[in-house]
Structures are given as C-alpha cells and as structure tokens.
Coordinates of C-alpha atoms in Angstrom, one line a residue:
F1223 CA 18.4 -8.2 5.9
H1224 CA 17.5 -4.7 7.1
K1225 CA 14.4 -4.0 9.3
M1226 CA 13.0 -0.6 8.6
H1227 CA 9.8 1.3 9.1
G1228 CA 8.0 4.5 7.9
L1229 CA 5.7 5.8 10.7
G1230 CA 5.4 2.3 12.1
N1231 CA 4.6 0.7 8.7
D1232 CA 7.4 -1.9 8.9
F1233 CA 9.5 -3.8 6.4
V1234 CA 12.1 -6.5 6.0
V1235 CA 14.4 -5.4 3.1
L1236 CA 16.5 -8.0 1.3
D1237 CA 19.2 -6.9 -1.2
G1238 CA 19.3 -9.2 -4.2
R1239 CA 21.3 -6.9 -6.6
E1240 CA 24.6 -8.8 -6.3
Q1241 CA 23.4 -12.3 -5.3
P1242 CA 19.9 -13.0 -6.7
I1243 CA 17.3 -14.2 -4.2
A1244 CA 14.6 -16.6 -5.3
M1245 CA 11.5 -15.2 -3.5
T1246 CA 8.2 -17.1 -3.3
P1247 CA 4.9 -16.3 -1.8
A1248 CA 5.4 -19.0 0.9
L1249 CA 8.9 -17.7 1.8
A1250 CA 7.7 -14.1 1.9
K1251 CA 4.8 -15.1 4.2
A1252 CA 7.1 -17.0 6.5
L1253 CA 9.6 -14.2 6.8
A1254 CA 6.7 -11.7 7.5
D1255 CA 5.3 -13.8 10.3
R1256 CA 5.7 -11.9 13.5
H1257 CA 5.9 -15.0 15.7
L1258 CA 7.8 -17.6 13.7
G1259 CA 9.7 -15.3 11.2
I1260 CA 11.2 -11.8 11.3
G1261 CA 7.9 -10.0 11.2
C1262 CA 6.8 -7.1 9.0
D1263 CA 3.9 -5.6 7.1
Q1264 CA 5.7 -6.0 3.8
L1265 CA 8.8 -7.9 2.5
I1266 CA 10.9 -5.8 0.1
L1267 CA 13.4 -7.4 -2.4
L1268 CA 15.9 -5.1 -4.2
E1269 CA 17.0 -6.2 -7.6
K1270 CA 19.0 -4.6 -10.5
S1271 CA 16.9 -2.4 -12.9
D1272 CA 17.4 -1.4 -16.5
S1273 CA 15.0 1.6 -16.1
A1274 CA 15.8 3.0 -12.7
D1275 CA 18.5 3.1 -10.0
V1276 CA 17.1 0.0 -8.3
K1277 CA 14.1 -2.4 -8.8
M1278 CA 11.9 -2.8 -5.7
R1279 CA 9.5 -5.8 -5.5
I1280 CA 7.0 -6.0 -2.7
W1281 CA 5.2 -8.9 -0.9
N1282 CA 2.4 -8.3 1.6
H1283 CA 2.2 -10.0 5.0
D1284 CA 0.1 -12.8 3.4
G1285 CA 2.7 -13.6 0.8
G1286 CA 0.9 -11.8 -2.1
E1287 CA 3.1 -9.7 -4.4
V1288 CA 1.8 -6.2 -5.0
Q1289 CA 2.7 -3.1 -7.1
S1290 CA 3.6 -0.2 -4.8
C1291 CA 4.3 0.9 -1.3
G1292 CA 5.0 4.5 -0.4
N1293 CA 6.6 4.1 3.0
A1294 CA 8.8 1.2 1.7
S1295 CA 9.9 3.4 -1.1
R1296 CA 11.0 6.0 1.4
C1297 CA 12.9 3.4 3.3
V1298 CA 14.7 2.1 0.1
V1299 CA 15.6 5.6 -0.9
S1300 CA 17.1 6.2 2.6
L1301 CA 18.9 2.9 2.5
T1302 CA 20.4 3.0 -1.0
G1303 CA 20.5 6.6 -1.9
A1304 CA 18.5 5.8 -5.1
K1305 CA 16.8 8.6 -6.9
S1306 CA 14.5 6.4 -8.9
L1307 CA 12.8 3.0 -8.1
E1308 CA 11.3 0.6 -10.6
T1309 CA 8.1 -0.9 -9.2
A1310 CA 5.3 -2.9 -10.7
G1311 CA 3.1 0.2 -10.2
G1312 CA 5.5 2.5 -12.1
I1313 CA 8.6 4.5 -11.6
V1314 CA 8.9 6.2 -8.2
E1315 CA 11.2 9.2 -7.9
G1316 CA 12.8 9.9 -4.5
G1317 CA 15.3 12.0 -2.7
T1318 CA 16.7 12.9 0.8
F1319 CA 16.4 16.3 2.3
G1320 CA 18.4 16.4 5.5
A1321 CA 16.6 14.0 7.8
E1322 CA 13.6 13.8 5.5
V1323 CA 12.9 11.4 2.7
E1324 CA 10.4 12.1 0.0
V1325 CA 9.1 10.1 -2.9
G1326 CA 6.8 11.0 -5.8
L1327 CA 4.4 8.3 -6.9
P1328 CA 3.1 7.9 -10.4
P1329 CA 0.1 10.1 -11.5
P1330 CA -3.2 8.9 -10.0
Q1331 CA -5.6 7.0 -12.2
F1332 CA -9.4 7.2 -11.9
A1333 CA -10.8 5.1 -14.7
W1334 CA -12.7 2.0 -13.5
D1335 CA -10.4 -0.4 -15.4
E1336 CA -7.3 1.5 -14.1
V1337 CA -8.1 1.1 -10.4
P1338 CA -9.2 -1.7 -11.4
L1339 CA -12.8 -2.5 -10.7
T1340 CA -14.6 -5.6 -12.0
Y1341 CA -17.1 -3.6 -14.0
P1342 CA -17.8 0.0 -15.0
M1343 CA -18.8 2.3 -12.1
D1344 CA -18.5 6.0 -11.2
T1345 CA -15.1 5.9 -9.3
A1346 CA -15.8 9.3 -7.8
H1347 CA -18.9 8.1 -6.0
L1348 CA -19.0 4.3 -6.0
P1349 CA -22.6 3.0 -5.7
L1350 CA -21.5 0.5 -3.0
G1351 CA -21.7 0.3 0.8
W1352 CA -20.6 -1.8 3.6
G1353 CA -22.4 -1.2 6.9
P1354 CA -21.7 2.5 8.0
L1355 CA -19.4 3.0 5.0
E1356 CA -20.8 3.9 1.6
H1357 CA -20.1 5.8 -1.6
P1358 CA -16.2 5.9 -1.5
M1359 CA -13.9 7.2 -4.1
A1360 CA -11.8 4.6 -6.0
L1361 CA -8.4 5.4 -7.5
S1362 CA -5.0 4.0 -8.2
V1363 CA -1.7 5.6 -7.1
G1364 CA 0.3 2.7 -8.3
N1365 CA -1.9 0.3 -6.3
P1366 CA -5.7 0.3 -5.8
H1367 CA -7.4 2.3 -3.0
L1368 CA -10.9 3.2 -1.7
V1369 CA -11.2 6.4 0.3
F1370 CA -14.2 6.9 2.7
F1371 CA -14.6 10.3 4.4
V1372 CA -16.5 10.1 7.7
A1373 CA -17.1 12.4 10.6
D1374 CA -15.0 10.4 13.0
E1375 CA -12.6 7.7 11.8
T1376 CA -12.2 6.3 15.3
R1377 CA -15.8 5.1 15.4
I1378 CA -15.4 2.7 12.5
D1379 CA -14.6 -0.9 13.4
L1380 CA -12.0 -1.3 10.7
V1381 CA -10.7 -4.7 11.8
S1382 CA -14.2 -6.2 11.4
I1383 CA -15.3 -4.4 8.2
G1384 CA -11.9 -4.2 6.4
P1385 CA -11.7 -7.8 5.2
S1386 CA -15.2 -7.8 3.6
I1387 CA -14.3 -4.7 1.7
E1388 CA -10.9 -5.9 0.7
H1389 CA -12.3 -9.2 -0.7
D1390 CA -15.4 -7.8 -2.3
P1391 CA -15.9 -9.2 -5.8
A1392 CA -16.0 -5.6 -7.2
F1393 CA -12.2 -5.5 -6.8
P1394 CA -10.5 -8.1 -8.9
E1395 CA -7.1 -7.4 -7.3
R1396 CA -8.5 -6.8 -3.9
I1397 CA -8.3 -3.2 -2.5
N1398 CA -6.7 -1.0 0.2
V1399 CA -9.3 0.7 2.4
N1400 CA -8.8 4.2 3.8
I1401 CA -11.1 5.8 6.5
A1402 CA -10.5 9.5 6.7
S1403 CA -11.8 12.5 8.7
V1404 CA -10.9 16.1 7.7
R1405 CA -9.9 18.2 10.8
D1406 CA -8.9 21.8 11.2
D1407 CA -5.2 20.7 11.4
G1408 CA -5.3 18.2 8.6
I1409 CA -6.6 14.7 7.8
N1410 CA -6.8 11.8 10.3
L1411 CA -6.4 8.5 8.5
R1412 CA -6.7 4.8 9.2
T1413 CA -5.9 2.2 6.6
W1414 CA -6.7 -1.5 6.1
E1415 CA -4.0 -2.8 3.7
R1416 CA -4.9 -5.7 1.4
G1417 CA -2.8 -8.7 2.5
S1418 CA -1.5 -7.0 5.6
G1419 CA -4.6 -5.8 7.6
Q1420 CA -4.6 -2.6 9.7
T1421 CA -1.2 -1.0 9.6
M1422 CA 0.1 2.0 11.6
A1423 CA 0.6 4.0 8.5
C1424 CA 0.2 3.7 4.7
G1425 CA 2.1 6.0 2.3
T1426 CA 0.1 5.2 -0.8
G1427 CA -3.1 5.5 1.3
A1428 CA -2.1 8.9 2.5
C1429 CA -1.4 10.0 -1.1
A1430 CA -4.7 8.5 -2.3
T1431 CA -6.6 10.3 0.5
G1432 CA -4.8 13.6 -0.2
V1433 CA -5.8 13.3 -3.9

C-alpha cells in the first residue's frame, strides 16, 4: 500500500489494477483504524477503467463507500501520472505542474434531488438550522456538501454539531459540512466529512465553498 496525504487529509492507497482486491466495508474500516490498522481518513482502491486512465474507489473511515474525494484524486494523479480518473461522482481530470498537482471536479449541481436532499428545498438558502448554524447552501461537486458562512469559523464546536448535521434525515446519503469565514486574504475553512469526522483538509469541501 501507499500512505499519502493532501494538506493532512490522509489516505491508504491500494493498487488493484493487476491483481484485483476484494474490498468490503468491514475491511476498509479495519484498515482505516488509526490504532489497530494502518490509519487514514479514506481508503482508496485503484482499478482498471474503460472510461478513464484509472478507476478510483473510495471508502470513508467508517467503511462506507462514497463518490468523490478531491485530495485523494490529487494523490492518485501524483502516484500514477493519470490524466483522468473514473469515480462514482464522475470523471475527474488531473495533471501535474512541477511540484503542484491539480484536479478538476465535475460541474457543481444545485437541484435538490442532485445534492441529494430528501425533499424539495431551496438549496441556495436551506430553511434549516442546527444551533448557531442556519440557512446553508447545499450542492454536489461529485459528493454532497453543505456550506455555512460565519463570522469566525473557530468559534463553532464542529465536533459536537457535525454528527447531528451529517445524519439529519434531510440528507438521504448523509452530508459533508463546511464552516467558512471570508477574510481579506481568502477563505478559512473547517470541514466535517461524512464517515470520517473532522479532517485537516477537504478538497471537495474547498471546491464547494469556493463555488
């Protein structure tokens, strides 16, 4: 296996292109365990693809398989030299530019059933709230995200409030939660990832927040 990270968002990468690997939720969870396994936010399995240079499958820390991961995509591009990745969230294009690795995610989707939500709502201003957080934007960038803009992201107890938002019945596939503050020099962002908890970085969360 390879152990890689993007801005501290870390992955175990297994290459099943030549010798297929039978991955299960239980095995993914065991490998991701930071005390009894290898330890990672997400487990990545590479497979052969008929539509891209390589197929990338993703399991979160809790063993659930998900559609997309921006930082993992950058790691796979760096590791394999692939220019295109097949994911459950769509085709991801990537490339290396010196020491930098960039990927382009599928176009964002804003319809309630594309995010998805359980029932129709205004995704630009959801009529929902959890404690100090309310009226987020919901969108998909290959996986589902909520984005809250607040005055100071450090004042939000994300570890306490993140699970209740992630598992809210309004989100049938659960949801990634982004808490952002716009500063003069850019955007400060904290992310609670579904199935992984608070991570040091989230590529798709950064893209969703930028959008």
